XYZ file of C-alpha atoms in Angstrom:
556
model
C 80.427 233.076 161.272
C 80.716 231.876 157.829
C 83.557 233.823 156.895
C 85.673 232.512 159.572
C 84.703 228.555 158.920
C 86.586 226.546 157.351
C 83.931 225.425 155.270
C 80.389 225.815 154.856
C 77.663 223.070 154.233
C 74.907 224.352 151.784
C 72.254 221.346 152.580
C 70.127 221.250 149.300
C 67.250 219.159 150.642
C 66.815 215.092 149.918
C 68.592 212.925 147.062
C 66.707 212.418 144.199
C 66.815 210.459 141.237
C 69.821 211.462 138.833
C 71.798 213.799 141.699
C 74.342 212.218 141.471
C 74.750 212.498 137.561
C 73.542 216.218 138.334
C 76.739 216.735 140.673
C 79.317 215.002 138.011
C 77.693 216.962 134.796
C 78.502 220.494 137.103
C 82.124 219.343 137.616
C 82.890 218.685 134.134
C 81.210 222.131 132.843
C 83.445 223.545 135.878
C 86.809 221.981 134.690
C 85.964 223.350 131.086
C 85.066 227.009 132.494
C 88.117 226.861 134.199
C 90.206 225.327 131.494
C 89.277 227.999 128.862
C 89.404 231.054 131.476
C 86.685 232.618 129.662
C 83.983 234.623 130.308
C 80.554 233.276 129.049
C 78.429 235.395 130.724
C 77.873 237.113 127.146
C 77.324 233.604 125.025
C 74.859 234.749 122.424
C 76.467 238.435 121.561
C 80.150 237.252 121.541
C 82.166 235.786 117.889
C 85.764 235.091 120.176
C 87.052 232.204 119.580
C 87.949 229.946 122.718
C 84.254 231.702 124.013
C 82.724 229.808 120.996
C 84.854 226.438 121.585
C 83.679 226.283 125.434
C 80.303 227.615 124.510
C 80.009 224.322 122.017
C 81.645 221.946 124.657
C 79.337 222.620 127.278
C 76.554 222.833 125.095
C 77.573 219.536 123.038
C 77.268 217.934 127.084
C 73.803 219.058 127.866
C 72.507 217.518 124.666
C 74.036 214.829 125.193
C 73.548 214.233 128.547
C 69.779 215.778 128.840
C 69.284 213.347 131.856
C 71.596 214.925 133.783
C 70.714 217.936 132.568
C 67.347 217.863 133.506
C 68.487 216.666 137.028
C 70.568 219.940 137.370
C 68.368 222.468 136.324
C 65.259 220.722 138.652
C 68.070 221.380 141.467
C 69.214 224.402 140.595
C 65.586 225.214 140.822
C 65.141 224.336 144.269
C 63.789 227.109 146.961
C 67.486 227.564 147.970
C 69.098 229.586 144.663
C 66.548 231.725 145.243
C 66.424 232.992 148.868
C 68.026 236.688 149.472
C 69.963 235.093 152.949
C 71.757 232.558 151.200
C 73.700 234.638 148.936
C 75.779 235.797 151.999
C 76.530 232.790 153.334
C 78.273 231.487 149.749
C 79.655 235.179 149.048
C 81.514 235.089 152.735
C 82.528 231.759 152.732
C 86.447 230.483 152.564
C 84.938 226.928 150.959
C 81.466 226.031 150.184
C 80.219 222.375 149.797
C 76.694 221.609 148.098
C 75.308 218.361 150.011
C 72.500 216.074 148.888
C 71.895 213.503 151.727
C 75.393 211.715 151.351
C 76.321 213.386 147.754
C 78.352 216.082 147.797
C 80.265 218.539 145.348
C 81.988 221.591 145.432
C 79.561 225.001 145.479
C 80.977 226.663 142.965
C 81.211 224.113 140.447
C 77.046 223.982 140.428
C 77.308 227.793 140.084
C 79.664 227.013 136.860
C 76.646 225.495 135.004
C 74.212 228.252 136.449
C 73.988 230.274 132.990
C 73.912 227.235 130.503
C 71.054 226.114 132.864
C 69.356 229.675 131.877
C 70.041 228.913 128.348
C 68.749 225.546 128.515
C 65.354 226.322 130.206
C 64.968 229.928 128.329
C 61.142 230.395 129.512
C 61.283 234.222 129.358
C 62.971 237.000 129.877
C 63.129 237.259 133.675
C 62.174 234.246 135.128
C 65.689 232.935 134.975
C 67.880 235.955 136.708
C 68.779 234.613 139.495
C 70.351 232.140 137.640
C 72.540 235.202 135.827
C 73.295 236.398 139.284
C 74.651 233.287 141.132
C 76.697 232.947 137.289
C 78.720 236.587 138.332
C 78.853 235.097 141.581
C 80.711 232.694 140.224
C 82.661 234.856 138.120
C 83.535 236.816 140.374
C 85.559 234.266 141.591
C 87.576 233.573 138.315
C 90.579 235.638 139.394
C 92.094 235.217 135.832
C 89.099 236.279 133.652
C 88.479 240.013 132.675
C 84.998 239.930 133.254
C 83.159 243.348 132.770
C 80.424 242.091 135.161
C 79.175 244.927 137.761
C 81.117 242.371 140.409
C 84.554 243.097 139.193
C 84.996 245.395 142.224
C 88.219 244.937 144.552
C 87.879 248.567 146.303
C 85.739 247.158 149.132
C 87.217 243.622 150.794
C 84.513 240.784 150.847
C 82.501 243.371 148.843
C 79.825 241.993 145.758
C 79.496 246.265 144.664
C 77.124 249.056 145.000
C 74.137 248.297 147.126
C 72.064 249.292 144.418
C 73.528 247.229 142.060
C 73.130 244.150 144.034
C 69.445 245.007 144.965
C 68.610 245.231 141.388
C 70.430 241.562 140.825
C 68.507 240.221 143.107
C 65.236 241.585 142.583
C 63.587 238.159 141.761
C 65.233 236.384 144.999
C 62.780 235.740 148.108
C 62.487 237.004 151.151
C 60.042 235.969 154.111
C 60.127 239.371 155.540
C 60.133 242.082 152.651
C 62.938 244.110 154.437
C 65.316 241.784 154.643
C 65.707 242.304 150.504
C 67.424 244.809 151.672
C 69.341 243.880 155.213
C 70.845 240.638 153.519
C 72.705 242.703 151.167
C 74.258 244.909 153.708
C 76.835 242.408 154.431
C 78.138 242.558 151.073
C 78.080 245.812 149.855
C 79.999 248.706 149.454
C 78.213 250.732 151.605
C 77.294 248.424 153.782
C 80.837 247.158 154.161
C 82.371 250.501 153.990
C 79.452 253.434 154.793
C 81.839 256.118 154.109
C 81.410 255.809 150.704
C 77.768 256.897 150.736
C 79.187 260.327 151.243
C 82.268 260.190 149.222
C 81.753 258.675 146.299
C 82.451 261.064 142.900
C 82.606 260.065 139.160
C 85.877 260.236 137.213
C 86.439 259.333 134.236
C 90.413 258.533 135.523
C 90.712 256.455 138.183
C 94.091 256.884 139.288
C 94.170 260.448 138.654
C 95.797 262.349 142.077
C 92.846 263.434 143.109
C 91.093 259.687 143.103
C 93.686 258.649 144.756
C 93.772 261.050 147.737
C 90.234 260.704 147.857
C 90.502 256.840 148.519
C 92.952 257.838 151.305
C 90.507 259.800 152.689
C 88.230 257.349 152.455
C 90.731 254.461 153.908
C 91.463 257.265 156.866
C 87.762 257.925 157.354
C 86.531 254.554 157.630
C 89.955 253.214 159.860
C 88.698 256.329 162.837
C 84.808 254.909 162.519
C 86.457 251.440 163.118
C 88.319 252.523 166.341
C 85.442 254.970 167.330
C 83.434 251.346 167.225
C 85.548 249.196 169.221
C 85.034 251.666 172.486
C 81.882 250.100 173.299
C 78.936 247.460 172.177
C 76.011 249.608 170.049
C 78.208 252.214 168.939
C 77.976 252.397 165.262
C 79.904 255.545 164.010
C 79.566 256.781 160.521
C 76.896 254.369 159.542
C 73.610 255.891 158.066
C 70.471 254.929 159.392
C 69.360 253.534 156.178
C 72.140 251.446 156.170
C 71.547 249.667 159.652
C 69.195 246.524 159.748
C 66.610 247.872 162.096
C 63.364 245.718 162.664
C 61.338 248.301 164.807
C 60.898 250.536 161.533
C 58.331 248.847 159.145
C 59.100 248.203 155.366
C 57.904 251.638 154.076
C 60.425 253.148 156.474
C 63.041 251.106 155.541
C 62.493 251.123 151.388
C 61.746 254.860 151.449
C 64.725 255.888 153.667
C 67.353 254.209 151.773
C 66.071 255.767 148.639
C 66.384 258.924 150.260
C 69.927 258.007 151.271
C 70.535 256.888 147.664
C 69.234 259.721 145.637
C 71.246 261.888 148.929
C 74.389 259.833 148.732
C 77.536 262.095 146.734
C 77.585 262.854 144.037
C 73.544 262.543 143.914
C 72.569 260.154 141.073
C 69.258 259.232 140.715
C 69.835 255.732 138.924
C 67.735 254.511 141.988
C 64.542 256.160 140.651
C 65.046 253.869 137.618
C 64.027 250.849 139.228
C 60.593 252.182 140.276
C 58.050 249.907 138.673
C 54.523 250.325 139.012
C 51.978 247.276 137.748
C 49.180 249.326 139.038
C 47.970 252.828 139.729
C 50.742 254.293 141.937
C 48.693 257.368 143.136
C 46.155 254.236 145.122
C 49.429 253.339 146.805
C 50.797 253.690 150.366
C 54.041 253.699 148.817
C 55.853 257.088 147.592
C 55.496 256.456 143.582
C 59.452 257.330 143.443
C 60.593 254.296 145.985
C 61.468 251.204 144.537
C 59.214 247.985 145.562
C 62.190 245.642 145.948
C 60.099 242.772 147.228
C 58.472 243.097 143.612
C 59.820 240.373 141.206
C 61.629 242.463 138.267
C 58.963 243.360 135.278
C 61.244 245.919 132.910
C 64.576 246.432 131.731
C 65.428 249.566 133.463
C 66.353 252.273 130.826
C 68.604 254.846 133.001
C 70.148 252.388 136.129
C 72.725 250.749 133.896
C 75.118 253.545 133.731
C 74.542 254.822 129.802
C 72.641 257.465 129.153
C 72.890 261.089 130.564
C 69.594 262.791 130.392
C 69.648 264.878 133.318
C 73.843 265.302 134.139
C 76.055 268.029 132.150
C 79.627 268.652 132.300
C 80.625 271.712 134.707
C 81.752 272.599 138.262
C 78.718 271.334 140.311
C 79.303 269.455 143.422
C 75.934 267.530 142.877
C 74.403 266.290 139.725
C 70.676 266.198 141.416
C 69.107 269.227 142.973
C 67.114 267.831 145.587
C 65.502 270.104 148.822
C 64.173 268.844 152.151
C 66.780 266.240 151.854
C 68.870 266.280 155.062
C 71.825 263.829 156.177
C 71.234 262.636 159.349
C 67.893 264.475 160.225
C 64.113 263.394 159.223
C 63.086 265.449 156.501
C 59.424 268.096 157.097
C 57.927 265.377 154.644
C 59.349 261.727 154.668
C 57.096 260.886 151.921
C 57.889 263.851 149.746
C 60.650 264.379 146.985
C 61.670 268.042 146.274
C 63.709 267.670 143.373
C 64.675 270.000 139.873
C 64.627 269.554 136.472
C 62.793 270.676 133.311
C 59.740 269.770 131.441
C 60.021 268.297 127.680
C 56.530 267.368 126.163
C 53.247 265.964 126.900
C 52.017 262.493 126.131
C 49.272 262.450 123.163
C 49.083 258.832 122.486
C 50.033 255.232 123.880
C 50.474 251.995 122.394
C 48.819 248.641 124.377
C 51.399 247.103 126.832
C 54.317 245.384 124.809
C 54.180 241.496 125.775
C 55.921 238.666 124.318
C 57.801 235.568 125.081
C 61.110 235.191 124.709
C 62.664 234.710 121.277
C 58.804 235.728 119.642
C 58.353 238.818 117.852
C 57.341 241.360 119.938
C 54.097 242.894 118.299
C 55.801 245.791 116.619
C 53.584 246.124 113.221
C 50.408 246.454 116.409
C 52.092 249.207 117.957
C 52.989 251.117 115.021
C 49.763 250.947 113.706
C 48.399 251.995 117.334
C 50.203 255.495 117.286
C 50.297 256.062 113.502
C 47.324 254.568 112.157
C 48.591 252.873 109.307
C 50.796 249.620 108.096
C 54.600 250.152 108.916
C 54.969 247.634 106.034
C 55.273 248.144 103.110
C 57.784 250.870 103.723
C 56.893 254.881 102.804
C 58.751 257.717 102.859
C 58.175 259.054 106.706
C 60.121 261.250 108.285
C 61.296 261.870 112.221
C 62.124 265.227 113.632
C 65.759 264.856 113.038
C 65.347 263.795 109.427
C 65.828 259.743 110.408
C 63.385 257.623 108.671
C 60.390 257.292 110.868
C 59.774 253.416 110.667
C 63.460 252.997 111.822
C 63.818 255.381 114.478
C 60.627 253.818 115.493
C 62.159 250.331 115.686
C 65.585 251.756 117.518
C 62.973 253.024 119.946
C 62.071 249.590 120.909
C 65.405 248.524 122.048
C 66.377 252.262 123.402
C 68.644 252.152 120.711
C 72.097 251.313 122.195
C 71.206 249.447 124.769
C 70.083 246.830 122.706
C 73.114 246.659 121.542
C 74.558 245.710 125.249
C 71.287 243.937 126.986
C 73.504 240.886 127.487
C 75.613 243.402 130.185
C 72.725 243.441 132.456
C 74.002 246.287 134.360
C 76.835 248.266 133.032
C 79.023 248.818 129.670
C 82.203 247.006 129.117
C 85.186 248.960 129.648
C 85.947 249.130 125.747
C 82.405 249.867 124.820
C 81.836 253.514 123.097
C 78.546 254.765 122.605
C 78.941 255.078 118.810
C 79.852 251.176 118.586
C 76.753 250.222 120.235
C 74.103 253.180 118.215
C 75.881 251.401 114.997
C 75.210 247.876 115.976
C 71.215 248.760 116.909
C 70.372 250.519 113.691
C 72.112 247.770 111.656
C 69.917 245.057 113.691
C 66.904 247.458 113.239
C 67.673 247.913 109.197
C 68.037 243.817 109.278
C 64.556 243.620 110.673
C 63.136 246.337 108.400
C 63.905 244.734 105.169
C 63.087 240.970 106.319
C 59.694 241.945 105.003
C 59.297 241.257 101.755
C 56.478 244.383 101.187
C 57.434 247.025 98.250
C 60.000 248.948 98.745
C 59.657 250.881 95.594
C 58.272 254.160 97.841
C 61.481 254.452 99.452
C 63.638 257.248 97.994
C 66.586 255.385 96.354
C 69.267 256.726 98.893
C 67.397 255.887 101.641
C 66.837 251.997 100.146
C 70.757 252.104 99.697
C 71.130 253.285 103.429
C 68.892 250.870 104.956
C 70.292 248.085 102.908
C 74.166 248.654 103.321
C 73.318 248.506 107.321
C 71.291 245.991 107.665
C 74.586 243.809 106.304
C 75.805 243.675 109.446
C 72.673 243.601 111.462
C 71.097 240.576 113.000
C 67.151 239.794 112.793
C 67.597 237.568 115.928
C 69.663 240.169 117.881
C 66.908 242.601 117.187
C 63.901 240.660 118.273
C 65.743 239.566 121.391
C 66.733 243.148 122.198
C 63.374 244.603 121.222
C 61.604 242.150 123.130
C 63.914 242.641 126.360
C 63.763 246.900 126.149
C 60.297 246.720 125.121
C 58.749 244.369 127.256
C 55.676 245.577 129.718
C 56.492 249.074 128.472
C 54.250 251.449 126.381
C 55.123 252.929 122.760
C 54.475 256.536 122.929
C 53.739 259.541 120.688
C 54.178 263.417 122.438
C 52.442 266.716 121.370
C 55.688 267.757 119.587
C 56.617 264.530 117.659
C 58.797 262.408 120.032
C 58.923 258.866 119.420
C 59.857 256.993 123.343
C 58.965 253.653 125.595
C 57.956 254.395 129.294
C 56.245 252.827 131.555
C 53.199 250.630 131.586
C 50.911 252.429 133.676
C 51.701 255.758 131.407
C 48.574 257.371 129.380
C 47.739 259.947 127.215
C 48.564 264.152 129.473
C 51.393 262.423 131.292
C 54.161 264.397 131.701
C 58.042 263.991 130.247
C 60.437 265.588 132.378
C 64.162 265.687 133.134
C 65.119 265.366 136.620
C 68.751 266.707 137.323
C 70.892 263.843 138.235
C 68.850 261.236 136.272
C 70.516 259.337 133.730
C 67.339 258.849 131.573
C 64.002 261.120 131.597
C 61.563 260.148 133.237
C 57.457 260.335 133.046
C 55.555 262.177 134.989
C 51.814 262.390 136.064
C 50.285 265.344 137.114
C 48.129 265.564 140.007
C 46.239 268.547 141.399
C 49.034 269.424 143.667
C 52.035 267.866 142.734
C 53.072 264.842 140.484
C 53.764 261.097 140.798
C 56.416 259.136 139.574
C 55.580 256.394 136.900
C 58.893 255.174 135.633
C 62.006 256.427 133.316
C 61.748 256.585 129.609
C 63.823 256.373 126.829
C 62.612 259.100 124.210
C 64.637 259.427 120.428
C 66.499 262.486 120.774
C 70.354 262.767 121.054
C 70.565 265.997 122.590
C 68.058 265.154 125.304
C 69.554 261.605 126.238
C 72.960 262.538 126.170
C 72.763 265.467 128.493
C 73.452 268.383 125.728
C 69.659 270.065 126.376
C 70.526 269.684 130.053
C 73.769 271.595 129.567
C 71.789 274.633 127.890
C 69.227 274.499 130.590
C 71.728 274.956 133.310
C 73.992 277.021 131.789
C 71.653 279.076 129.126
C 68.235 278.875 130.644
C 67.274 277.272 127.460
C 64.141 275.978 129.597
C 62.479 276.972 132.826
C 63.918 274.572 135.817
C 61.090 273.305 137.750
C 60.959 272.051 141.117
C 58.609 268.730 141.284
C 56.797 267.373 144.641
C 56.705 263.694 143.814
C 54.890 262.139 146.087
C-alpha cells in the first residue's frame, strides 16, 4: 500500500506552540545536509573539513534558535519516532509528508535534524538511538554520500539490510505486541525481502570475485522460481522459512527462539546473534532460552562481537560452516526447541568481578573503583605492573574498558568503515588510554623510564574525551573481570566469580558461560585482552592442532 502511493501522510498528532518554527528550523538543517553532501553521522570522531563546516552551521542554528530547537526535539520525541510499524511505512514510501493539523513539511527533512537533536539532548548513552536510526534512514537516502552506515546495501530492492542488523537498530523502538519487533522488520529486510539468502549467504573478502558473482546469480535464479512457484495460488509461500513468516498463532517464545535458531542455522553459521543476548536478571529463573535475544528489551550494552570485528571463534580453512551446531535442522522441529548443541573450547574460569560499570554520559566511568575491586590497590600513582603479554597492566586494563579497538569505532554503531584496518583502530585506543593514564598528576617516578617514554609519546595523539566516551559506552552495565590464569576482560552484568569463558565456533567474540548441573546457560559475550584469542589464531590451533579439547555445550 504505501509503496505504491503517491504519497504518504505521517499525521504527528495536534499543533503546538513553536511547530511551525520546528518545521522551518528542519528545512534549513536539510538544505545544509544536502548542500555539503556529507555524512555526519560520525560528528564527534571526524577532523574533515566540509564535515566540520556543516557540523558548525547546524550547530551555530540550534544555539541560536533554541526555541525552535526545543520545539523539534519535543516533536521528534513524540510516541511516533519510536513505534517499530512506522519505520515501514517511511522506508516504503515514494514521498512522505510530516503533518501537524494544517502544518506540513517534507519527512525527510525532520529526519535531517534527527542526529543534531541526539546531540542536543545527550541524556545518555542509549536513550537517544532511535534518533541514530531514523538519521541512517535518512542517509540512506543521500544517493551521493559514501556513507559506511550498515544501510548502504543495494543487493536487496526496497531493502534497509540484514534482519539482524535492523533488529538490533531498533531495539529501543515500541511495539504493542512483543512479536511484531520482529514481523515489522520483515518487510524490509534482506531476508525477509529475499529468503534465499538465509541459505546462501557466504563471506568474501572480494565481492566481485567469479565465484560472488555466480553465487548472486544463483541467488537472482533461486528467488525468480520461488516468485513464480508463488503466483500459482493464494497461501503458497515457497522458499520462505518459518521463522521468517509473521505468524500470530505461535506465541513470542516461539517466534524469538525460532528465528535465532534460523539465524545461528542460516549459511555460513555466524553466531553474531548470540551477541545481543542481554540478561538484567538471573537467566537460569527465565522461561526464555538464556541464548535468545529479548528484542522487546530496550538495549542495555554495547554488544562486543555483533558489529562485525573481532574473530574469536572463526579461523581461516576449507569449512563450509564457521559454527558447529547439532540438533539444528532446516525445515524440521528440532528433539529440543529450547536446547542449543553447539562446539567450541573452554579458556579460563572467572575468579573475581568488579561492581556493575554505571555512568552518565560524558562522566567518568568509575575506573580507579574497579581497579581497585580486582587488584586491591590504587591504579594511581602508576607502578611497574605487568600483563601476561608483557603490556603494562594499568593500560591494558584501561584498553579493556573500551574492548580496545572498538573504542576506537563506537561512533559506527554497527560495522567498520570500509578503509578501517584493525591496526589503525588498536593505535588510536591505546593512545586515548595513555592520554587518560597520564592526566593524573600522581608520581610517575616508579615507572621504568622506557615505559614513561612509551606511555608519553602515545598519549600525544590520544584524546581524554574520546576515552571516557568510549570507556563509558564499552563499559557500561558490564562487569570488570579477573580469571584463574591472569586475563583481564568485560562481560556481562549478571557474570560472577566460577563462570565459565568459552569460545563457541562461529562466534565473533567469546562468550561467558555458567555452569549448571547438567549443562550451561548463556550470560552474554565478552571481550577478554588477548590477541591470539580475539582474533581467531587459538581457534585456528584448536581446529587444526587440537591445541584444546572441543567441547560440545547444551545451552539451555
Amino acid at each position: 500500500m504505501y509503496k505504491h502511493a503517491n504519497r504518504t501522510i505521517v499525521w504527528l498528532g495536534p499543533k503546538s506552540r513553536g511547530i511551525e518554527e520546528a518545521f522551518n528550523l528542519a528545512r534549513d538543517v536539510a538544505q545544509i545536509r544536502t548542500s555539503f553532501g556529507v555524512d555526519i553521522l560520525t560528528l564527534a570522531s571526524t577532523n574533515t573539513e566540509p564535515v566540520n563546516t556543516a557540523h558548525e552551521l547546524i550547530l551555530d542554528m540550534f544555539n541560536a534558535n533554541n526555541e525552535a530547537a526545543d520545539r523539534l526535539t519535543e516533536l521528534l520525541e513524540r510516541d511516533y519516532f519510536f513505534r517499530t510499524w512506522c519505520i515501514q511505512e517511511v522506508v516504503v514510501s515514494n514521498w512522505c509528508v510530516a503533518k501537524c493539523e494544517d502544518l506540513e513539511t517534507n519527512f525527510m527533512d525532520l529526519l535531517s535534524t534527527a542526529i543534531f537533536v541526539y546531540y542536543y539532548r545527550q541524556k545518555s548513552f542509549f536513550a537517544q538511538r532511535p534518533l541514530e536510526f531514523w538519521n541512517s534512514i535518512y542517509m540512506k537516502g543521500q544517493t551521493r554520500h559514501s556513507s559506511p552506515s550498515v544501510f548502504q546495501n543495494q543487493r536487496v530492492e526496497g531493502s534497509l539490510g540484514p534482519l539482524l542488523l535492523l533488529l538490533a537498530g531498533t531495539r529501543d523502538f515500541q511495539a504493542t505486541d512483543a512479536r511484531d519487533k520482529i514481523f515489522s522488520l520483515l518487510g524490509i529486510s534482506d531476508e525477509g525481502l529475499m529468503p534465499v539468502l538465509g541459505l546462501t549467504r557466504v563471506m568474501a573478502s572480494n565481492k566481485n570475485s567469479l565465484s560472488m558473482r555466480l553465487l548472486r546469480h544463483a541467488q537472482d535464479g533461486l528467488t525468480s522460481f520461488a516468485e513464480q512457484v508463488n503466483r500459482t495460488g493464494p497461501g503458497v509461500d515457497f522458499g520462505r522459512h518459518k521463522a521468517l513468516k509473521p505468524d500470530y498463532t505461535r506465541d513470542t517464545l516461539e517466534v524469538y527462539r525460532d528465528l535465532a535458531r534460523f539465524m545461528i542455522r542460516a549459511s555460513p553459521r555466524m553466531l553474531d546473534v548470540l551477541s545481543f543476548v542481554q540478561h538484567s536478571e538471573d537467566p537460569s529463573t527465565s522461561v526464555f532460552p538464556s541464548w535468545v535475544p529479548k528484542w522487546f528489551q530496550p538495549r542495555s550494552v554495547s554488544p562486543i562481537g555483533g558489529v562485525g570485528c573481532f574473530l574469536a571463534g572463526l579461523c581461516d580453512g576449507h569449512f563450509r560452516y564457521f559454527a558447529v551446531v547439532h540438533d539444528c535442522p532446516l525445515t524440521t522441529q528440532p528433539m529440543r526447541p529450547n536446547v542449543l548443541l553447539i562446539d567450541g573450547y573452554f579458556i579460563d574460569r572467572v575468579t573475581s568481578v568488579s561492581d556493575v560499570m554505571e555512568s552518565e554520559l560524558l562522566q567518568c566511568p568509575p575506573i580507579e573503583a574497579s581497579w581497585h575491586q580486582l587488584f586491591g590497590s590504587s591504579l594511581f600513582p602508576l607502578l611497574p605492573c605487568t600483563y601476561r603479554n608483557g603490556e603494562l597492566l594499568q593500560m591494558v586494563f584501561c584498553k579493556t574498558l573500551m574492548a580496545d579497538c572498538l573504542g576506537g569505532v563506537m561512533d559506527e554503531a554497527f560495522s567498520l568503515s570500509e578503509d578501517a584496518t584493525r591496526a589503525k583502530f588498536m593505535t588510536k585506543a591505546h593512545a586515548n588510554a595513555a592520554a587518560y593514564l597520564l592526566s593524573n598528576d600522581a608520581d610517575r617516578s616508579a615507572l621504568p623510564p622506557s615505559d614513561l617514554a612509551s606511555l608519553t609519546a602515545a598519549a600525544s595523539d590520544g584524546s581524554i574525551e574520546r576515552y571516557i566516551i568510549s570507556a563509558g559506552s564499552f563499559s557500561l552495565h558490564r562487569r570488570v573481570y579477573l580469571t584463574h590464569n591472569g586475563f583481564v576482560g568485560i562481560g556481562p552484568r549478571m557474570m560472577r566469580p566460577g563462570d565459565e569463558v568459552c569460545v563457541l565456533f562461529g562466534g565473533r567474540a567469546p562468550f561467558v558461560l555458567r555452569r549448571m548441573q547438567d549443562h550451561h546457560i548463556l550470560l552474554g559475550d565478552t571481550y577478554l585482552h588477548d590477541e591470539n584469542i580475539m582474533w581467531g589464531n587459538l581457534t585456528e590451533g584448536v581446529r587444526f592442532r587440537k591445541q584444546l579439547p572441543i567441547m560440545t555445550y547444551e545451552i539451555r
